[in-house]
Amino acid sequence: MLYYSTRGLAEPVDFIQACLSGLATDGGLYVPEAWPSITPARPGEGYVSVATRILSAFAGDSISSDIIEDLCTKAYGNFAHQSVAPLVQTGPDQFIMELHHGPTLAFKDIAMQIIAQLYEHVLSERGQRLSVICATSGDTGGAAAAAFAGKKTVDLFILHPHLRVSPVQRLFMTTTGADNIHNFSLDSDFDTCQAIVKAMFADKPFAESIALSGVNSINWARIAAQSVYFATAQAALGPERPIRFIVPSGNMGDALAGYVAGKCGLLVDFDGVCAVNENKTLETVFNTGEMSKRNAVETPSPAMDISVPSNFERLLFEVSGRDPEIVRSVYNQYLQSGHAALPEAAFAALKKSGLSSFAVSNSNTCQEMRDHLAETGALICPHTAVGTKINRQAGGDDRTRVVLSTAHAAKFPETVEEATSEIIGLPGRCQTLRDRGEVFDQVSPEYSAVKAAIQAKLGLASA
Ligand SMILES: *Cc1c(COP(=O)(O)O)cnc(C)c1O
């Protein structure tokens, strides 16, 4: 199985290379050459078995399925719930899929745990060591820290905006105690952290000198790993049952994974709603076919405060009939003017893609946290609330609805208390979090300073 760049100007690579490099050399995102046809999950089939079959289909010849099974067993063995992504019924034909049973209480654990296993396997076979960098607005950094802590082949560098991630999110990043995890706190916003990461990849001599790699939301392995729980949900609810998945969305990796599951034959048919907060670029694109640059605004669901949803590029590639020239021209125009309109045919295909998008205001998000508590007795995180709110608004059709719960309410106790007046403590397995010491360095929010800090950690002389 080869992976092609959505922009069409990079050499095709195999699965391992697509995962290790993240972004393609032409700035595009990797997509598989064709959608593999995968047998749907059987009712009752275990999570590791489904994950092994799906990841093996995407890996092609590059890793054997025995090895993938072993890596999946390690990755999912430390989840607090043995079915990994359990469904909880919330009403007639309505379910929440809980994706927060991993070590850092957010769905990003599901992909990051297997990515770290893949990296460790491939790099130790090759006798290589990489520097993985990630900018985080909160959840990715913690999930990456938990997954890579103690791995022998990777140094992980996490850039987070100082005092702009929630205290619990920061604790997950800074308390692993592992000496291959390096946290840099930058007095800036997330966009600045992200820009520094981009600059580092563009600085080829430096990137090569430290064997730089990334694990952000555009990494193909994340999409592949996340398509698994769409397949297990279909099996659990009945292999004939049409489902609408409502997916709290930021960079759109999760919703795209559902689309991919549909393309590979794992679902009856794919129907997915990207539930967004007041950062509603996706809602605008789905309704008007136009992409316009806006600055991200702060909301109660910070992991979704994204102004340019990076995985939309993969969907655009599909709805353009897999024509990289169209993708290039749309993104070039967007880069130059901050605005681009999709070609008519692509927009028409987007409307038929099975995906749509709706936005929820900040005040409705908090109201929804109260309403959900009143109706079910359960606290939900503000990201999940954006999804359940849209489920409530969506009119009657006869599909079964599954809202993805992307984080545990305990990860956002401040917002939960503000919205519901309830005080929520960490689950038992995270009790020691507050007692472990935090380790992070404050680094000035400039490229040169971050570069020097990395060199110091790696024991390299600065250039
Ligand atoms: C990352 C994240 C999202 C958004 O997921 P995308 O794949 O970027 O769309 C939603 N909720 C939570 C809690 C997250 O951490």
Tab-separated table of C-alpha atoms and ligand atoms in Angstrom:
chain	number	residue	atom	x	y	z
A	1	MET	CA	0.000	0.000	0.000
A	2	LEU	CA	1.477	3.320	-1.072
A	3	TYR	CA	0.630	6.751	0.292
A	4	TYR	CA	0.283	9.780	-1.984
A	5	SER	CA	0.405	13.435	-1.068
A	6	THR	CA	-2.842	15.396	-1.495
A	7	ARG	CA	-0.760	18.028	-3.327
A	8	GLY	CA	0.716	15.521	-5.773
A	9	LEU	CA	4.304	16.804	-5.804
A	10	ALA	CA	5.938	14.394	-3.344
A	11	GLU	CA	7.145	10.859	-3.990
A	12	PRO	CA	4.725	8.171	-2.808
A	13	VAL	CA	5.885	6.413	0.382
A	14	ASP	CA	4.941	3.287	2.321
A	15	PHE	CA	2.860	3.190	5.515
A	16	ILE	CA	5.830	3.430	7.860
A	17	GLN	CA	7.318	6.401	6.059
A	18	ALA	CA	3.914	8.146	5.923
A	19	CYS	CA	3.609	7.727	9.697
A	20	LEU	CA	7.161	8.781	10.537
A	21	SER	CA	7.155	11.889	8.364
A	22	GLY	CA	3.688	13.308	9.102
A	23	LEU	CA	3.468	16.062	6.496
A	24	ALA	CA	4.569	15.259	2.923
A	25	THR	CA	7.543	17.190	1.501
A	26	ASP	CA	5.248	19.262	-0.757
A	27	GLY	CA	3.188	20.420	2.230
A	28	GLY	CA	0.365	17.983	1.485
A	29	LEU	CA	-1.123	15.212	3.620
A	30	TYR	CA	-0.656	11.521	2.908
A	31	VAL	CA	-3.610	9.443	1.748
A	32	PRO	CA	-3.642	5.755	0.756
A	33	GLU	CA	-3.457	5.049	-2.973
A	34	ALA	CA	-6.859	3.309	-2.800
A	35	TRP	CA	-9.337	2.453	-0.059
A	36	PRO	CA	-8.770	-1.125	1.083
A	37	SER	CA	-11.937	-3.192	1.410
A	38	ILE	CA	-12.060	-4.431	5.021
A	39	THR	CA	-14.518	-6.973	6.445
A	40	PRO	CA	-16.806	-5.219	8.966
A	41	ALA	CA	-16.316	-5.972	12.651
A	42	ARG	CA	-18.287	-8.941	13.961
A	43	PRO	CA	-20.668	-8.289	16.863
A	44	GLY	CA	-18.612	-9.235	19.896
A	45	GLU	CA	-15.243	-9.075	18.133
A	46	GLY	CA	-12.628	-7.661	20.498
A	47	TYR	CA	-11.172	-4.187	20.004
A	48	VAL	CA	-7.623	-5.464	19.464
A	49	SER	CA	-8.804	-7.876	16.792
A	50	VAL	CA	-10.646	-5.152	14.854
A	51	ALA	CA	-7.740	-2.734	15.268
A	52	THR	CA	-5.300	-5.360	14.014
A	53	ARG	CA	-7.347	-6.065	10.902
A	54	ILE	CA	-7.828	-2.390	10.041
A	55	LEU	CA	-4.224	-1.326	10.695
A	56	SER	CA	-2.903	-4.337	8.781
A	57	ALA	CA	-4.999	-3.348	5.762
A	58	PHE	CA	-3.453	0.137	5.858
A	59	ALA	CA	0.065	-1.085	6.580
A	60	GLY	CA	0.081	-3.412	3.562
A	61	ASP	CA	3.404	-5.242	3.331
A	62	SER	CA	5.309	-2.877	5.571
A	63	ILE	CA	4.526	-4.597	8.922
A	64	SER	CA	3.186	-8.114	9.471
A	65	SER	CA	-0.198	-8.508	11.121
A	66	ASP	CA	1.322	-10.634	13.896
A	67	ILE	CA	3.465	-7.706	14.877
A	68	ILE	CA	0.550	-5.292	14.568
A	69	GLU	CA	-1.505	-7.532	16.837
A	70	ASP	CA	1.269	-7.501	19.414
A	71	LEU	CA	1.548	-3.681	19.229
A	72	CYS	CA	-2.244	-3.244	19.527
A	73	THR	CA	-2.325	-5.577	22.534
A	74	LYS	CA	0.302	-3.426	24.257
A	75	ALA	CA	-1.373	-0.159	23.201
A	76	TYR	CA	-4.867	-1.021	24.390
A	77	GLY	CA	-3.989	-3.189	27.374
A	78	ASN	CA	-3.692	-0.201	29.693
A	79	PHE	CA	-7.127	1.273	29.025
A	80	ALA	CA	-9.426	1.454	32.024
A	81	HIS	CA	-12.287	-0.151	30.084
A	82	GLN	CA	-11.552	-3.427	28.346
A	83	SER	CA	-13.810	-2.678	25.392
A	84	VAL	CA	-11.728	0.532	24.883
A	85	ALA	CA	-14.607	2.535	23.329
A	86	PRO	CA	-17.813	1.457	25.124
A	87	LEU	CA	-21.281	2.695	24.117
A	88	VAL	CA	-23.647	4.044	26.744
A	89	GLN	CA	-27.309	4.463	25.927
A	90	THR	CA	-28.675	7.936	26.678
A	91	GLY	CA	-32.142	7.650	25.135
A	92	PRO	CA	-34.138	5.685	22.573
A	93	ASP	CA	-31.785	5.002	19.673
A	94	GLN	CA	-29.238	7.367	21.180
A	95	PHE	CA	-25.814	6.539	22.504
A	96	ILE	CA	-22.622	8.124	23.695
A	97	MET	CA	-19.405	6.408	22.657
A	98	GLU	CA	-16.909	6.940	25.476
A	99	LEU	CA	-13.449	7.520	24.040
A	100	HIS	CA	-11.883	8.690	27.279
A	101	HIS	CA	-10.796	5.503	29.015
A	102	GLY	CA	-7.129	5.925	28.099
A	103	PRO	CA	-4.345	7.124	30.411
A	104	THR	CA	-4.968	10.878	29.872
A	105	LEU	CA	-8.775	10.817	29.747
A	106	ALA	CA	-9.157	11.990	26.138
A	107	PHE	CA	-9.700	10.237	22.823
A	108	LYS	CA	-6.246	11.228	21.585
A	109	ASP	CA	-4.871	8.376	23.704
A	110	ILE	CA	-6.462	5.874	21.335
A	111	ALA	CA	-4.280	6.902	18.404
A	112	MET	CA	-1.224	8.034	20.356
A	113	GLN	CA	-0.824	4.756	22.250
A	114	ILE	CA	-0.557	2.741	19.042
A	115	ILE	CA	1.610	5.349	17.299
A	116	ALA	CA	4.167	5.176	20.114
A	117	GLN	CA	4.212	1.376	19.838
A	118	LEU	CA	4.675	1.602	16.054
A	119	TYR	CA	7.530	4.090	16.417
A	120	GLU	CA	9.302	2.044	19.057
A	121	HIS	CA	8.995	-1.126	16.975
A	122	VAL	CA	10.151	0.375	13.679
A	123	LEU	CA	12.951	2.495	15.143
A	124	SER	CA	14.433	-0.261	17.279
A	125	GLU	CA	14.457	-2.561	14.247
A	126	ARG	CA	16.297	0.124	12.307
A	127	GLY	CA	18.547	1.124	15.179
A	128	GLN	CA	17.363	4.729	14.846
A	129	ARG	CA	16.394	7.415	17.293
A	130	LEU	CA	14.042	10.323	16.506
A	131	SER	CA	13.111	13.659	18.017
A	132	VAL	CA	9.344	13.997	17.969
A	133	ILE	CA	7.936	17.488	18.345
A	134	CYS	CA	4.394	18.512	19.049
A	135	ALA	CA	2.633	21.782	19.721
A	136	THR	CA	-0.413	21.335	21.895
A	137	SER	CA	-3.419	23.308	23.048
A	138	GLY	CA	-3.889	20.697	25.740
A	139	ASP	CA	-4.844	17.109	24.990
A	140	THR	CA	-2.349	16.025	22.319
A	141	GLY	CA	0.660	16.840	24.491
A	142	GLY	CA	-0.574	14.789	27.422
A	143	ALA	CA	-1.534	11.834	25.239
A	144	ALA	CA	1.873	11.934	23.532
A	145	ALA	CA	3.724	12.220	26.858
A	146	ALA	CA	1.871	9.231	28.302
A	147	ALA	CA	2.411	7.164	25.159
A	148	PHE	CA	6.121	7.926	24.631
A	149	ALA	CA	7.218	8.051	28.287
A	150	GLY	CA	10.133	5.668	28.773
A	151	LYS	CA	10.394	4.701	25.085
A	152	LYS	CA	14.015	4.118	24.140
A	153	THR	CA	13.945	5.381	20.565
A	154	VAL	CA	12.281	8.775	20.918
A	155	ASP	CA	12.879	12.143	22.572
A	156	LEU	CA	9.544	13.939	22.790
A	157	PHE	CA	9.439	17.753	22.828
A	158	ILE	CA	6.107	19.313	23.763
A	159	LEU	CA	5.432	23.031	23.268
A	160	HIS	CA	2.447	24.383	25.149
A	161	PRO	CA	1.203	27.943	25.690
A	162	HIS	CA	2.100	28.978	29.253
A	163	LEU	CA	-0.970	29.054	31.556
A	164	ARG	CA	-3.341	28.556	28.631
A	165	VAL	CA	-3.903	24.855	29.065
A	166	SER	CA	-6.068	23.581	31.919
A	167	PRO	CA	-4.188	22.562	35.101
A	168	VAL	CA	-5.150	18.896	34.659
A	169	GLN	CA	-4.043	18.940	31.026
A	170	ARG	CA	-0.687	20.342	32.102
A	171	LEU	CA	-0.227	17.760	34.836
A	172	PHE	CA	-0.630	14.945	32.311
A	173	MET	CA	2.207	16.413	30.239
A	174	THR	CA	4.616	17.398	32.960
A	175	THR	CA	4.489	14.575	35.503
A	176	THR	CA	5.539	11.479	33.566
A	177	GLY	CA	8.895	11.456	35.338
A	178	ALA	CA	10.449	10.055	32.141
A	179	ASP	CA	13.702	11.587	30.995
A	180	ASN	CA	12.827	11.312	27.282
A	181	ILE	CA	9.857	13.696	27.698
A	182	HIS	CA	10.720	17.408	27.475
A	183	ASN	CA	8.106	20.086	28.169
A	184	PHE	CA	8.564	23.658	27.030
A	185	SER	CA	6.121	26.256	28.236
A	186	LEU	CA	5.981	29.317	25.957
A	187	ASP	CA	4.557	32.653	27.011
A	188	SER	CA	2.364	32.858	23.900
A	189	ASP	CA	-0.708	31.286	22.349
A	190	PHE	CA	-1.121	27.903	20.678
A	191	ASP	CA	-0.764	29.376	17.172
A	192	THR	CA	2.732	30.634	18.052
A	193	CYS	CA	3.733	27.177	19.315
A	194	GLN	CA	2.384	25.675	16.109
A	195	ALA	CA	4.235	28.229	13.961
A	196	ILE	CA	7.526	27.369	15.711
A	197	VAL	CA	6.985	23.680	14.977
A	198	LYS	CA	6.327	24.481	11.321
A	199	ALA	CA	9.444	26.637	11.140
A	200	MET	CA	11.455	23.787	12.596
A	201	PHE	CA	10.319	21.365	9.887
A	202	ALA	CA	11.148	24.017	7.277
A	203	ASP	CA	14.665	24.427	8.736
A	204	LYS	CA	15.966	21.345	6.906
A	205	PRO	CA	19.554	21.282	8.232
A	206	PHE	CA	18.367	21.506	11.826
A	207	ALA	CA	15.480	19.066	11.282
A	208	GLU	CA	17.928	16.543	9.850
A	209	SER	CA	20.493	17.092	12.577
A	210	ILE	CA	18.023	16.017	15.265
A	211	ALA	CA	16.021	13.502	13.102
A	212	LEU	CA	12.821	15.485	13.536
A	213	SER	CA	9.395	13.881	13.320
A	214	GLY	CA	5.878	14.957	14.288
A	215	VAL	CA	2.751	13.353	15.667
A	216	ASN	CA	0.178	16.056	15.114
A	217	SER	CA	-3.349	15.550	13.890
A	218	ILE	CA	-2.321	15.124	10.267
A	219	ASN	CA	-0.387	11.903	10.902
A	220	TRP	CA	-2.038	9.141	8.860
A	221	ALA	CA	-1.660	6.575	11.647
A	222	ARG	CA	-3.959	8.689	13.786
A	223	ILE	CA	-6.708	8.564	11.195
A	224	ALA	CA	-6.284	4.825	10.653
A	225	ALA	CA	-6.311	4.085	14.394
A	226	GLN	CA	-9.395	6.232	14.954
A	227	SER	CA	-11.422	4.500	12.253
A	228	VAL	CA	-11.446	1.404	14.476
A	229	TYR	CA	-14.055	2.602	16.971
A	230	PHE	CA	-16.493	3.556	14.222
A	231	ALA	CA	-16.295	-0.075	13.097
A	232	THR	CA	-16.755	-1.490	16.618
A	233	ALA	CA	-19.758	0.823	17.195
A	234	GLN	CA	-21.401	-0.452	14.017
A	235	ALA	CA	-20.869	-4.050	15.127
A	236	ALA	CA	-22.150	-3.420	18.641
A	237	LEU	CA	-25.333	-1.712	17.443
A	238	GLY	CA	-26.067	-4.271	14.778
A	239	PRO	CA	-24.440	-4.699	11.400
A	240	GLU	CA	-27.540	-3.509	9.500
A	241	ARG	CA	-28.336	-0.438	11.542
A	242	PRO	CA	-27.800	2.966	9.872
A	243	ILE	CA	-25.969	5.263	12.288
A	244	ARG	CA	-25.396	8.993	12.433
A	245	PHE	CA	-22.113	9.777	14.191
A	246	ILE	CA	-21.905	13.192	15.812
A	247	VAL	CA	-18.247	14.106	16.220
A	248	PRO	CA	-16.960	17.065	18.271
A	249	SER	CA	-14.443	18.495	15.808
A	250	GLY	CA	-11.365	20.688	15.691
A	251	ASN	CA	-8.783	19.589	13.152
A	252	MET	CA	-11.351	17.083	11.857
A	253	GLY	CA	-9.151	14.015	12.277
A	254	ASP	CA	-11.813	12.155	14.191
A	255	ALA	CA	-14.653	12.894	11.754
A	256	LEU	CA	-12.397	12.033	8.826
A	257	ALA	CA	-11.657	8.670	10.437
A	258	GLY	CA	-15.399	7.936	10.319
A	259	TYR	CA	-15.471	8.858	6.644
A	260	VAL	CA	-12.526	6.506	6.058
A	261	ALA	CA	-14.309	3.682	7.913
A	262	GLY	CA	-17.231	4.193	5.524
A	263	LYS	CA	-14.945	4.138	2.466
A	264	CYS	CA	-13.418	0.829	3.577
A	265	GLY	CA	-16.813	-0.858	3.924
A	266	LEU	CA	-16.791	-0.953	7.732
A	267	LEU	CA	-20.153	0.865	8.088
A	268	VAL	CA	-23.643	0.361	6.650
A	269	ASP	CA	-23.170	3.777	5.113
A	270	PHE	CA	-21.377	6.758	6.546
A	271	ASP	CA	-23.282	9.663	8.010
A	272	GLY	CA	-21.271	12.032	10.191
A	273	VAL	CA	-21.779	15.488	11.644
A	274	CYS	CA	-18.780	17.649	12.542
A	275	ALA	CA	-19.943	19.346	15.725
A	276	VAL	CA	-18.018	22.609	16.114
A	277	ASN	CA	-17.930	25.454	18.630
A	278	GLU	CA	-17.823	29.164	17.809
A	279	ASN	CA	-14.781	28.429	15.632
A	280	LYS	CA	-17.037	27.407	12.790
A	281	THR	CA	-14.881	27.287	9.686
A	282	LEU	CA	-16.210	23.798	8.960
A	283	GLU	CA	-19.851	24.818	9.227
A	284	THR	CA	-19.180	27.626	6.749
A	285	VAL	CA	-17.366	25.369	4.269
A	286	PHE	CA	-20.088	22.727	4.334
A	287	ASN	CA	-22.825	25.329	3.889
A	288	THR	CA	-21.238	27.702	1.389
A	289	GLY	CA	-18.251	25.928	-0.172
A	290	GLU	CA	-16.034	28.801	0.962
A	291	MET	CA	-13.001	28.764	3.215
A	292	SER	CA	-12.211	32.053	4.944
A	293	LYS	CA	-9.389	32.754	7.337
A	294	ARG	CA	-10.463	33.869	10.803
A	295	ASN	CA	-8.578	33.990	14.057
A	296	ALA	CA	-9.461	31.293	16.550
A	297	VAL	CA	-11.643	32.517	19.420
A	298	GLU	CA	-11.620	31.125	22.963
A	299	THR	CA	-14.514	28.860	23.932
A	300	PRO	CA	-15.359	26.447	26.776
A	301	SER	CA	-14.110	23.603	24.486
A	302	PRO	CA	-10.472	24.635	23.880
A	303	ALA	CA	-9.387	21.445	22.064
A	304	MET	CA	-11.718	22.534	19.272
A	305	ASP	CA	-10.531	26.156	19.040
A	306	ILE	CA	-9.095	25.665	15.581
A	307	SER	CA	-9.464	28.142	12.746
A	308	VAL	CA	-7.984	26.011	9.943
A	309	PRO	CA	-9.065	22.363	10.292
A	310	SER	CA	-6.061	20.600	8.802
A	311	ASN	CA	-7.708	17.310	7.853
A	312	PHE	CA	-10.223	19.062	5.630
A	313	GLU	CA	-7.505	18.849	2.985
A	314	ARG	CA	-7.920	15.073	2.813
A	315	LEU	CA	-11.654	15.408	2.316
A	316	LEU	CA	-11.127	18.070	-0.355
A	317	PHE	CA	-8.799	15.656	-2.163
A	318	GLU	CA	-11.571	13.032	-2.183
A	319	VAL	CA	-14.400	15.326	-3.269
A	320	SER	CA	-12.180	16.752	-6.024
A	321	GLY	CA	-11.960	13.301	-7.569
A	322	ARG	CA	-8.480	12.828	-6.067
A	323	ASP	CA	-7.077	15.629	-8.211
A	324	PRO	CA	-4.019	17.157	-6.489
A	325	GLU	CA	-4.074	20.158	-8.836
A	326	ILE	CA	-7.429	21.243	-7.437
A	327	VAL	CA	-6.144	20.848	-3.874
A	328	ARG	CA	-3.042	22.885	-4.697
A	329	SER	CA	-4.960	25.676	-6.325
A	330	VAL	CA	-7.509	25.945	-3.492
A	331	TYR	CA	-4.818	25.990	-0.786
A	332	ASN	CA	-2.534	28.372	-2.691
A	333	GLN	CA	-5.388	30.793	-3.087
A	334	TYR	CA	-6.271	30.405	0.578
A	335	LEU	CA	-2.684	31.040	1.615
A	336	GLN	CA	-2.408	34.152	-0.544
A	337	SER	CA	-5.720	35.832	0.170
A	338	GLY	CA	-7.114	34.092	3.253
A	339	HIS	CA	-10.091	33.074	1.179
A	340	ALA	CA	-10.891	30.338	-1.337
A	341	ALA	CA	-14.031	28.920	-2.916
A	342	LEU	CA	-14.250	25.217	-3.735
A	343	PRO	CA	-14.868	24.422	-7.416
A	344	GLU	CA	-18.563	23.729	-8.019
A	345	ALA	CA	-18.146	20.015	-8.686
A	346	ALA	CA	-16.111	19.568	-5.513
A	347	PHE	CA	-18.702	21.438	-3.472
A	348	ALA	CA	-21.479	19.285	-4.925
A	349	ALA	CA	-19.499	16.145	-4.044
A	350	LEU	CA	-18.849	17.513	-0.537
A	351	LYS	CA	-22.609	17.803	-0.011
A	352	LYS	CA	-22.909	14.108	-0.883
A	353	SER	CA	-19.905	12.970	1.170
A	354	GLY	CA	-22.032	11.903	4.141
A	355	LEU	CA	-20.458	14.647	6.258
A	356	SER	CA	-22.050	17.879	7.379
A	357	SER	CA	-21.314	20.420	10.098
A	358	PHE	CA	-23.217	22.404	12.697
A	359	ALA	CA	-21.975	24.930	15.271
A	360	VAL	CA	-22.940	25.493	18.914
A	361	SER	CA	-22.508	28.782	20.804
A	362	ASN	CA	-20.576	29.058	24.080
A	363	SER	CA	-23.694	29.691	26.145
A	364	ASN	CA	-25.528	26.747	24.568
A	365	THR	CA	-22.558	24.506	25.335
A	366	CYS	CA	-22.772	25.308	29.049
A	367	GLN	CA	-26.581	25.012	29.014
A	368	GLU	CA	-26.210	21.603	27.402
A	369	MET	CA	-23.878	20.426	30.174
A	370	ARG	CA	-26.675	21.267	32.646
A	371	ASP	CA	-29.438	19.720	30.519
A	372	HIS	CA	-27.496	16.509	29.999
A	373	LEU	CA	-26.843	16.235	33.727
A	374	ALA	CA	-30.530	16.784	34.508
A	375	GLU	CA	-31.633	14.135	32.023
A	376	THR	CA	-29.033	11.422	32.567
A	377	GLY	CA	-27.369	12.181	35.887
A	378	ALA	CA	-24.025	12.221	34.100
A	379	LEU	CA	-21.458	14.993	33.759
A	380	ILE	CA	-19.961	15.473	30.308
A	381	CYS	CA	-16.966	17.491	29.170
A	382	PRO	CA	-17.581	20.720	27.215
A	383	HIS	CA	-16.392	19.149	23.932
A	384	THR	CA	-18.817	16.268	24.259
A	385	ALA	CA	-21.566	18.789	25.089
A	386	VAL	CA	-21.137	20.432	21.690
A	387	GLY	CA	-21.953	17.026	20.218
A	388	THR	CA	-24.909	16.176	22.443
A	389	LYS	CA	-26.361	19.648	21.821
A	390	ILE	CA	-26.315	19.052	18.086
A	391	ASN	CA	-27.868	15.650	18.616
A	392	ARG	CA	-30.680	17.365	20.515
A	393	GLN	CA	-31.242	19.924	17.762
A	394	ALA	CA	-31.110	17.466	14.873
A	395	GLY	CA	-34.620	16.739	13.692
A	396	GLY	CA	-36.245	13.327	13.588
A	397	ASP	CA	-34.893	10.855	11.120
A	398	ASP	CA	-34.705	7.205	11.951
A	399	ARG	CA	-30.964	6.733	12.195
A	400	THR	CA	-29.475	5.619	15.466
A	401	ARG	CA	-27.325	8.439	16.829
A	402	VAL	CA	-23.930	8.045	18.388
A	403	VAL	CA	-22.263	11.086	19.942
A	404	LEU	CA	-18.515	10.693	20.447
A	405	SER	CA	-17.440	11.637	23.958
A	406	THR	CA	-13.948	12.941	23.289
A	407	ALA	CA	-12.824	13.642	26.857
A	408	HIS	CA	-13.735	12.789	30.445
A	409	ALA	CA	-15.530	15.561	32.328
A	410	ALA	CA	-12.823	15.390	35.030
A	411	LYS	CA	-10.285	16.759	32.583
A	412	PHE	CA	-12.117	20.120	32.581
A	413	PRO	CA	-13.264	20.496	36.215
A	414	GLU	CA	-13.272	24.323	36.114
A	415	THR	CA	-15.689	24.459	33.175
A	416	VAL	CA	-17.820	21.660	34.609
A	417	GLU	CA	-18.180	23.534	37.891
A	418	GLU	CA	-18.927	26.827	36.210
A	419	ALA	CA	-21.630	25.275	34.036
A	420	THR	CA	-23.229	22.855	36.503
A	421	SER	CA	-21.990	23.860	39.994
A	422	GLU	CA	-20.831	20.243	40.386
A	423	ILE	CA	-17.346	19.468	41.625
A	424	ILE	CA	-15.749	16.561	39.839
A	425	GLY	CA	-12.617	14.747	40.989
A	426	LEU	CA	-10.180	12.729	38.947
A	427	PRO	CA	-10.956	9.025	38.517
A	428	GLY	CA	-9.102	6.723	40.904
A	429	ARG	CA	-6.455	5.695	38.399
A	430	CYS	CA	-5.311	9.354	38.086
A	431	GLN	CA	-5.324	10.108	41.814
A	432	THR	CA	-1.553	10.399	42.120
A	433	LEU	CA	-1.347	13.021	39.356
A	434	ARG	CA	-1.375	15.999	41.708
A	435	ASP	CA	1.316	14.544	43.955
A	436	ARG	CA	3.893	13.815	41.292
A	437	GLY	CA	6.264	16.712	40.689
A	438	GLU	CA	5.863	18.778	37.540
A	439	VAL	CA	8.824	19.142	35.220
A	440	PHE	CA	8.848	21.796	32.511
A	441	ASP	CA	11.043	24.628	31.264
A	442	GLN	CA	9.850	28.091	30.412
A	443	VAL	CA	11.270	28.993	27.025
A	444	SER	CA	10.936	32.297	25.266
A	445	PRO	CA	8.417	32.070	22.399
A	446	GLU	CA	10.935	32.449	19.600
A	447	TYR	CA	12.220	29.934	17.145
A	448	SER	CA	15.886	30.420	18.056
A	449	ALA	CA	15.193	29.951	21.765
A	450	VAL	CA	13.243	26.722	21.254
A	451	LYS	CA	15.940	25.424	18.945
A	452	ALA	CA	18.641	26.138	21.516
A	453	ALA	CA	16.589	24.491	24.253
A	454	ILE	CA	16.245	21.329	22.164
A	455	GLN	CA	19.966	21.266	21.438
A	456	ALA	CA	20.703	21.616	25.127
A	457	LYS	CA	18.386	18.710	26.021
A	458	LEU	CA	20.002	16.518	23.384
A	459	GLY	CA	23.500	17.510	24.479
A	460	LEU	CA	24.303	19.060	21.093
A	461	ALA	CA	26.399	22.156	20.622
A	462	SER	CA	24.358	25.064	19.269
A	463	ALA	CA	25.137	25.980	15.655
B	1	LIG	C1	-8.590	16.961	19.826
B	1	LIG	C2	-9.934	17.001	20.458
B	1	LIG	C3	-11.110	17.231	19.694
B	1	LIG	C4	-11.058	17.499	18.211
B	1	LIG	O1	-10.648	16.386	17.461
B	1	LIG	P1	-10.171	16.555	15.951
B	1	LIG	O2	-9.768	15.209	15.515
B	1	LIG	O3	-9.050	17.543	15.953
B	1	LIG	O4	-11.356	17.077	15.190
B	1	LIG	C5	-12.321	17.194	20.346
B	1	LIG	N1	-12.404	16.993	21.682
B	1	LIG	C6	-11.316	16.785	22.438
B	1	LIG	C7	-11.478	16.586	23.903
B	1	LIG	C8	-10.043	16.773	21.860
B	1	LIG	O5	-8.959	16.580	22.628
